[in-house]
Each structure stands twice: as C-alpha cells, then as structure tokens.
Amino acid sequence: MTHSSGIPALDHVVVNVHGELDESVARYERLGFLVTERGHHSLGSSNNLAVFQNTYLELLGYLPGRNELRPGLWVHPPGLSGLVFKNAEPGKLYDELVSRGLPVLEPLEFSRPVDLPTGPEDAAFTVVRIDGDAVQNGRTFFCCHHTPELVWRPEWQKHPNGATDIVGFVIATADPDRAVSPFRAMFENSPILPAEGGFQMQAGTARIEFLTPETVEARFHGAALTSPNGTDRMVAISLHTGTPRFLQDLLTRNEVPRIELPDGSTVIEHRQAANVAVHFVA
C-alpha cells in the first residue's frame, strides 16, 4: 500500500472504451481473460474487470444515454487512460500531496453493487485524483478499497491465458523528464531510475516506464499506438503468464494475430485490445 512513505504500488489500470463495453469485453475474452459481470458505479459509469493476484484491469465505459453523467472521463482518447495506485489513508494522502504542491482533487467516495451467490453487496472506494494536465491523455489517481474482498475474489482470478498479474505499464512521451516529474513529487521516497529511452520506477508488482515513442516502437515492433500529435499517451501493459504454451494455443485457436518478440515474449497489437498493446511475459 502507499502510505506516508511514498512507496508506490500499482492497484489497477483503466482502459477507456467509451460506449463500446460489449465489444471490448468480447475482445479481451478472445485474448483469454476471464472478465467479470458488468458493474455500475454510483457516479454513472460502468465497468468490467479482469482481476489478477494483486492488480486488475478495468474496462471503463458508459451505457447508452449515460455518457453525460461523467463527461470528464470521456475527453481522453479510447485506450489505456488510467494509472491507479494503492492507498489505505486517502485523507492523509490528500494532505501530503497538497503540501508537495501537486494539483490534487479532494477525496471522492463512490460504490458499485456486486452480485454474489450469497446476494448483492456494495463495493466501496475512495479515490484521490491528480488534477489538470499533469498527466496527458489520461488520469493518475490513488484508490482506497474499503471492501477488497469484493474485487479480489478467487473465482475471478483464474484466466485461460494464464495471466497472473500486471508487471509493466508504458507511457510514450517525447519528453520523459517532463512526464516523470509529477511522479517524482508523488513518490518522493521511491527511486525513479534511468532506463533506455527514458525512466522507470517500480510500483509493487509492476514496472512503470516513461519512454520515447521511438523506444516504444522498437520494443513492441509497432504493436503500440502512440499519440499522433506528439502528446504523451499510455500505450502498453505487460502481464505475467504462468502458462506460455496454453497462451499460444489459445491465441491460435481464437485466431488472434500476435507478434513474437526476440526475447520470447508475445505482444498483441493495439487494434486487437481496445487500443492497448498487451504484452505477455513468462
């Protein structure tokens, strides 16, 4: 968890799918993810999840006629648009971030019903969001789960593709030093290290990287969608799979195009995954 020490831990990533929730669920199921039933936030948005051991992927969108309920979410281009860190003390975190001069919004509480075999329950959250253009084409925020048992459920964590956790997240940026600056302020006690083509930091199970578009292009062999106008863009996630052979058999069976990289890993081109390059590593 992220406490006053400022050590980051990835909670989840958000894929903004706008009004294409059904289509996006189908795409991710084709890639071998077990996707949860649809949830509906008290704020008006809707989602489906792919839940892993310590993290999860959220397909976030809206039902027909409900896009005006949270219009600020849909200004970002479809694709990877949310980098979310764990936190257990949102009030304390808010005060700390304000003291560091970060543009931060006051803690926001919301919930969504979860249907269980034993009956419906409410999953409850408090988030602390970084405001403004500190992060381009997306959002970074901190999430406190008041009911984690309603998210990380064993029956939702077993994926046919063998995915066990998110281990990487890539932001493509023409200016890695500028892009990483707000994260230095957020996590002042956590090292942010040079990497080929940019910078990297560890966030629990995941390595977060801020890389030039040229570096991203070379690493993923054109599978990632970088910004056409030179702005920053969240472009790729990496997931650990414990069953690479099963993954390959599944992708072949489902006729999913993929790129086999020189290091033996597999990347799914962004058009197959709602504008996200999905990278599987053993």
CSV table of C-alpha atoms in Angstrom, one decimal:
chain,number,residue,atom,x,y,z
A,1,MET,CA,0.0,0.0,0.0
A,2,THR,CA,1.1,3.6,-0.5
A,3,HIS,CA,1.4,5.3,2.9
A,4,SER,CA,3.2,8.4,4.0
A,5,SER,CA,6.5,6.8,2.9
A,6,GLY,CA,5.5,7.5,-0.7
A,7,ILE,CA,6.3,4.0,-1.9
A,8,PRO,CA,4.1,3.2,-4.9
A,9,ALA,CA,2.2,0.0,-5.5
A,10,LEU,CA,0.0,-0.5,-8.7
A,11,ASP,CA,-3.6,-1.1,-7.9
A,12,HIS,CA,-5.2,-1.3,-11.4
A,13,VAL,CA,-5.1,0.1,-14.9
A,14,VAL,CA,-8.0,1.6,-16.7
A,15,VAL,CA,-8.9,1.0,-20.4
A,16,ASN,CA,-11.3,3.8,-21.5
A,17,VAL,CA,-13.7,2.1,-24.0
A,18,HIS,CA,-16.4,4.9,-24.1
A,19,GLY,CA,-19.6,3.3,-25.4
A,20,GLU,CA,-18.1,0.0,-26.6
A,21,LEU,CA,-18.2,-2.0,-23.4
A,22,ASP,CA,-19.7,-5.1,-25.1
A,23,GLU,CA,-17.2,-5.0,-27.9
A,24,SER,CA,-14.3,-4.6,-25.5
A,25,VAL,CA,-15.4,-7.4,-23.3
A,26,ALA,CA,-15.5,-9.7,-26.4
A,27,ARG,CA,-12.0,-8.6,-27.4
A,28,TYR,CA,-10.5,-9.3,-24.0
A,29,GLU,CA,-12.3,-12.7,-23.7
A,30,ARG,CA,-10.9,-13.6,-27.1
A,31,LEU,CA,-7.4,-12.9,-25.6
A,32,GLY,CA,-8.1,-15.4,-22.8
A,33,PHE,CA,-9.1,-13.1,-20.0
A,34,LEU,CA,-11.9,-14.1,-17.6
A,35,VAL,CA,-14.0,-10.9,-17.5
A,36,THR,CA,-16.4,-10.2,-14.6
A,37,GLU,CA,-20.0,-9.3,-15.0
A,38,ARG,CA,-20.7,-5.6,-15.6
A,39,GLY,CA,-20.8,-3.3,-12.7
A,40,HIS,CA,-22.4,0.2,-12.5
A,41,HIS,CA,-20.8,2.9,-10.4
A,42,SER,CA,-22.9,5.2,-8.2
A,43,LEU,CA,-21.3,8.1,-10.2
A,44,GLY,CA,-22.8,6.9,-13.5
A,45,SER,CA,-20.1,5.0,-15.3
A,46,SER,CA,-20.0,1.2,-15.9
A,47,ASN,CA,-17.2,-1.4,-16.0
A,48,ASN,CA,-16.0,-4.9,-16.4
A,49,LEU,CA,-12.8,-6.2,-14.8
A,50,ALA,CA,-10.1,-8.7,-15.4
A,51,VAL,CA,-8.8,-9.5,-11.8
A,52,PHE,CA,-5.3,-10.7,-11.1
A,53,GLN,CA,-3.4,-11.6,-7.9
A,54,ASN,CA,-2.6,-8.1,-6.8
A,55,THR,CA,-3.9,-5.9,-9.6
A,56,TYR,CA,-6.7,-5.7,-12.1
A,57,LEU,CA,-7.6,-4.3,-15.5
A,58,GLU,CA,-10.7,-2.2,-15.7
A,59,LEU,CA,-12.7,-1.8,-18.9
A,60,LEU,CA,-14.5,1.5,-18.2
A,61,GLY,CA,-17.3,3.0,-20.3
A,62,TYR,CA,-20.9,4.1,-20.3
A,63,LEU,CA,-24.3,2.6,-21.2
A,64,PRO,CA,-26.4,4.2,-24.0
A,65,GLY,CA,-27.6,7.6,-23.0
A,66,ARG,CA,-25.4,7.8,-19.9
A,67,ASN,CA,-22.2,9.5,-21.3
A,68,GLU,CA,-23.2,12.8,-19.9
A,69,LEU,CA,-23.1,11.6,-16.3
A,70,ARG,CA,-19.3,11.7,-16.1
A,71,PRO,CA,-18.3,13.8,-19.2
A,72,GLY,CA,-14.8,14.4,-17.9
A,73,LEU,CA,-13.9,10.8,-18.3
A,74,TRP,CA,-14.6,10.6,-22.0
A,75,VAL,CA,-12.4,13.6,-23.1
A,76,HIS,CA,-9.4,11.2,-23.3
A,77,PRO,CA,-8.9,9.1,-26.4
A,78,PRO,CA,-10.1,5.5,-26.2
A,79,GLY,CA,-7.4,3.1,-24.9
A,80,LEU,CA,-5.2,2.9,-21.9
A,81,SER,CA,-6.1,6.0,-19.8
A,82,GLY,CA,-5.7,5.3,-16.1
A,83,LEU,CA,-2.8,4.5,-13.9
A,84,VAL,CA,-4.0,3.8,-10.4
A,85,PHE,CA,-2.0,3.3,-7.2
A,86,LYS,CA,-3.0,1.6,-3.9
A,87,ASN,CA,-3.7,3.7,-0.9
A,88,ALA,CA,-5.1,3.0,2.6
A,89,GLU,CA,-5.3,6.5,4.0
A,90,PRO,CA,-6.9,8.9,1.4
A,91,GLY,CA,-7.3,11.8,3.8
A,92,LYS,CA,-3.7,11.7,4.9
A,93,LEU,CA,-2.5,11.2,1.3
A,94,TYR,CA,-4.5,14.2,0.1
A,95,ASP,CA,-2.9,16.5,2.7
A,96,GLU,CA,0.6,15.2,1.8
A,97,LEU,CA,0.1,15.7,-2.0
A,98,VAL,CA,-1.2,19.2,-1.4
A,99,SER,CA,1.8,20.0,0.8
A,100,ARG,CA,4.1,18.9,-2.1
A,101,GLY,CA,2.4,21.4,-4.5
A,102,LEU,CA,0.6,18.8,-6.7
A,103,PRO,CA,-2.7,19.7,-8.3
A,104,VAL,CA,-5.0,17.3,-6.4
A,105,LEU,CA,-8.7,16.9,-6.0
A,106,GLU,CA,-10.4,16.2,-2.7
A,107,PRO,CA,-11.1,12.6,-1.9
A,108,LEU,CA,-14.1,11.2,-3.7
A,109,GLU,CA,-16.3,8.3,-2.4
A,110,PHE,CA,-18.4,6.0,-4.5
A,111,SER,CA,-19.6,2.5,-4.8
A,112,ARG,CA,-21.0,-0.2,-7.2
A,113,PRO,CA,-23.2,-3.2,-6.5
A,114,VAL,CA,-21.6,-6.6,-6.8
A,115,ASP,CA,-23.9,-9.7,-7.3
A,116,LEU,CA,-22.6,-12.7,-5.4
A,117,PRO,CA,-24.1,-16.2,-4.9
A,118,THR,CA,-24.9,-15.1,-1.3
A,119,GLY,CA,-26.7,-11.9,-2.5
A,120,PRO,CA,-25.8,-8.4,-3.6
A,121,GLU,CA,-23.2,-6.3,-1.8
A,122,ASP,CA,-21.7,-2.9,-2.4
A,123,ALA,CA,-18.0,-2.5,-3.3
A,124,ALA,CA,-16.9,0.9,-1.8
A,125,PHE,CA,-14.0,3.1,-2.8
A,126,THR,CA,-12.3,6.4,-2.0
A,127,VAL,CA,-10.1,7.9,-4.7
A,128,VAL,CA,-7.6,10.8,-4.6
A,129,ARG,CA,-7.1,12.2,-8.1
A,130,ILE,CA,-4.3,14.2,-9.6
A,131,ASP,CA,-6.0,17.2,-11.4
A,132,GLY,CA,-5.3,19.1,-14.5
A,133,ASP,CA,-2.8,18.3,-17.3
A,134,ALA,CA,-0.1,16.8,-15.0
A,135,VAL,CA,-0.7,13.5,-16.9
A,136,GLN,CA,-1.6,14.0,-20.5
A,137,ASN,CA,-4.4,11.9,-22.3
A,138,GLY,CA,-5.3,10.1,-19.1
A,139,ARG,CA,-5.6,10.1,-15.4
A,140,THR,CA,-3.5,9.1,-12.4
A,141,PHE,CA,-5.1,8.6,-9.1
A,142,PHE,CA,-5.0,6.6,-5.8
A,143,CYS,CA,-7.6,4.1,-4.8
A,144,CYS,CA,-8.6,3.0,-1.3
A,145,HIS,CA,-10.6,-0.2,-1.3
A,146,HIS,CA,-12.9,-0.4,1.6
A,147,THR,CA,-14.2,-3.8,0.5
A,148,PRO,CA,-11.2,-5.5,-1.3
A,149,GLU,CA,-12.9,-8.9,-0.8
A,150,LEU,CA,-15.5,-7.8,-3.4
A,151,VAL,CA,-12.8,-7.2,-6.0
A,152,TRP,CA,-10.1,-9.8,-5.5
A,153,ARG,CA,-12.2,-12.9,-5.5
A,154,PRO,CA,-10.5,-16.3,-6.3
A,155,GLU,CA,-13.2,-17.3,-8.8
A,156,TRP,CA,-12.3,-14.2,-10.9
A,157,GLN,CA,-8.5,-14.7,-10.8
A,158,LYS,CA,-8.1,-17.7,-13.0
A,159,HIS,CA,-7.6,-16.8,-16.6
A,160,PRO,CA,-7.5,-19.2,-19.5
A,161,ASN,CA,-4.4,-17.3,-20.9
A,162,GLY,CA,-2.6,-17.9,-17.6
A,163,ALA,CA,-2.3,-14.2,-16.7
A,164,THR,CA,-1.4,-13.7,-13.0
A,165,ASP,CA,-0.6,-10.0,-12.6
A,166,ILE,CA,0.2,-6.8,-14.4
A,167,VAL,CA,4.0,-6.4,-14.3
A,168,GLY,CA,4.5,-3.5,-16.7
A,169,PHE,CA,2.9,-0.2,-17.8
A,170,VAL,CA,4.3,2.1,-20.5
A,171,ILE,CA,3.7,5.8,-21.2
A,172,ALA,CA,5.1,7.0,-24.5
A,173,THR,CA,6.4,10.6,-24.3
A,174,ALA,CA,8.6,12.8,-26.4
A,175,ASP,CA,9.9,14.3,-23.1
A,176,PRO,CA,10.4,11.6,-20.5
A,177,ASP,CA,11.9,14.0,-18.0
A,178,ARG,CA,8.8,16.2,-18.0
A,179,ALA,CA,6.4,13.3,-18.0
A,180,VAL,CA,8.0,11.7,-14.9
A,181,SER,CA,8.2,15.0,-13.0
A,182,PRO,CA,4.8,14.7,-11.2
A,183,PHE,CA,5.6,11.1,-10.2
A,184,ARG,CA,8.8,12.3,-8.6
A,185,ALA,CA,6.6,14.6,-6.4
A,186,MET,CA,4.0,11.9,-5.7
A,187,PHE,CA,6.6,9.3,-4.7
A,188,GLU,CA,9.5,11.4,-3.3
A,189,ASN,CA,11.0,8.5,-1.3
A,190,SER,CA,10.9,6.0,-4.2
A,191,PRO,CA,13.7,5.8,-6.8
A,192,ILE,CA,13.0,6.8,-10.4
A,193,LEU,CA,15.8,5.4,-12.4
A,194,PRO,CA,17.2,6.0,-15.9
A,195,ALA,CA,16.1,3.4,-18.5
A,196,GLU,CA,16.9,3.0,-22.2
A,197,GLY,CA,14.8,5.7,-23.8
A,198,GLY,CA,13.6,7.3,-20.6
A,199,PHE,CA,12.9,6.5,-17.0
A,200,GLN,CA,11.4,3.7,-14.9
A,201,MET,CA,10.1,3.1,-11.4
A,202,GLN,CA,8.8,0.1,-9.6
A,203,ALA,CA,5.3,0.1,-8.2
A,204,GLY,CA,4.6,-3.1,-6.4
A,205,THR,CA,4.4,-5.9,-9.0
A,206,ALA,CA,4.7,-3.5,-11.9
A,207,ARG,CA,7.5,-1.5,-13.6
A,208,ILE,CA,6.2,1.9,-14.8
A,209,GLU,CA,8.1,3.2,-17.7
A,210,PHE,CA,8.2,6.7,-19.4
A,211,LEU,CA,9.8,6.1,-22.8
A,212,THR,CA,10.2,7.9,-26.1
A,213,PRO,CA,7.9,6.9,-28.9
A,214,GLU,CA,10.9,5.6,-30.8
A,215,THR,CA,11.8,3.3,-27.9
A,216,VAL,CA,8.2,2.1,-27.7
A,217,GLU,CA,8.1,1.4,-31.4
A,218,ALA,CA,11.3,-0.6,-31.3
A,219,ARG,CA,10.4,-2.6,-28.2
A,220,PHE,CA,6.9,-3.7,-29.3
A,221,HIS,CA,7.6,-3.8,-33.1
A,222,GLY,CA,4.8,-1.4,-33.9
A,223,ALA,CA,2.1,-3.0,-31.7
A,224,ALA,CA,1.6,0.1,-29.6
A,225,LEU,CA,-0.5,3.1,-30.6
A,226,THR,CA,1.5,6.3,-29.8
A,227,SER,CA,0.0,9.8,-29.9
A,228,PRO,CA,-0.3,11.3,-33.4
A,229,ASN,CA,0.1,14.8,-32.1
A,230,GLY,CA,3.2,14.4,-30.0
A,231,THR,CA,1.4,14.4,-26.6
A,232,ASP,CA,2.0,11.7,-24.0
A,233,ARG,CA,0.0,8.6,-24.2
A,234,MET,CA,-0.4,5.5,-22.0
A,235,VAL,CA,0.2,2.7,-24.6
A,236,ALA,CA,1.0,-0.8,-23.2
A,237,ILE,CA,0.7,-3.2,-20.3
A,238,SER,CA,2.8,-6.3,-19.6
A,239,LEU,CA,1.3,-9.3,-17.9
A,240,HIS,CA,3.0,-12.3,-16.4
A,241,THR,CA,1.6,-15.7,-17.6
A,242,GLY,CA,2.4,-18.9,-15.9
A,243,THR,CA,1.4,-21.0,-18.9
A,244,PRO,CA,3.0,-19.7,-22.1
A,245,ARG,CA,2.1,-22.8,-24.1
A,246,PHE,CA,-1.5,-22.6,-23.1
A,247,LEU,CA,-1.5,-18.9,-24.1
A,248,GLN,CA,-0.1,-19.7,-27.6
A,249,ASP,CA,-2.6,-22.5,-28.1
A,250,LEU,CA,-5.5,-20.2,-27.0
A,251,LEU,CA,-4.4,-17.3,-29.3
A,252,THR,CA,-4.1,-19.8,-32.2
A,253,ARG,CA,-7.5,-21.3,-31.5
A,254,ASN,CA,-9.1,-17.9,-31.3
A,255,GLU,CA,-7.2,-16.7,-34.4
A,256,VAL,CA,-5.6,-13.7,-32.6
A,257,PRO,CA,-2.8,-12.1,-34.6
A,258,ARG,CA,0.3,-11.5,-32.4
A,259,ILE,CA,4.0,-10.7,-32.6
A,260,GLU,CA,6.6,-12.9,-31.1
A,261,LEU,CA,9.4,-10.7,-29.8
A,262,PRO,CA,13.1,-11.6,-29.8
A,263,ASP,CA,13.1,-12.2,-26.1
A,264,GLY,CA,10.4,-14.9,-26.4
A,265,SER,CA,7.6,-12.8,-25.1
A,266,THR,CA,4.3,-12.2,-27.0
A,267,VAL,CA,2.6,-8.9,-27.8
A,268,ILE,CA,-0.9,-8.3,-29.0
A,269,GLU,CA,-1.3,-5.4,-31.4
A,270,HIS,CA,-3.4,-2.5,-30.1
A,271,ARG,CA,-6.2,-3.0,-32.6
A,272,GLN,CA,-7.0,-6.4,-31.0
A,273,ALA,CA,-7.3,-5.0,-27.5
A,274,ALA,CA,-9.1,-1.7,-27.5
A,275,ASN,CA,-6.1,0.5,-28.4
A,276,VAL,CA,-3.8,-1.2,-25.8
A,277,ALA,CA,-0.7,-3.2,-26.7
A,278,VAL,CA,-1.0,-6.3,-24.4
A,279,HIS,CA,2.4,-7.9,-23.7
A,280,PHE,CA,2.7,-11.4,-22.2
A,281,VAL,CA,5.9,-12.4,-20.5
A,282,ALA,CA,6.8,-15.7,-18.8
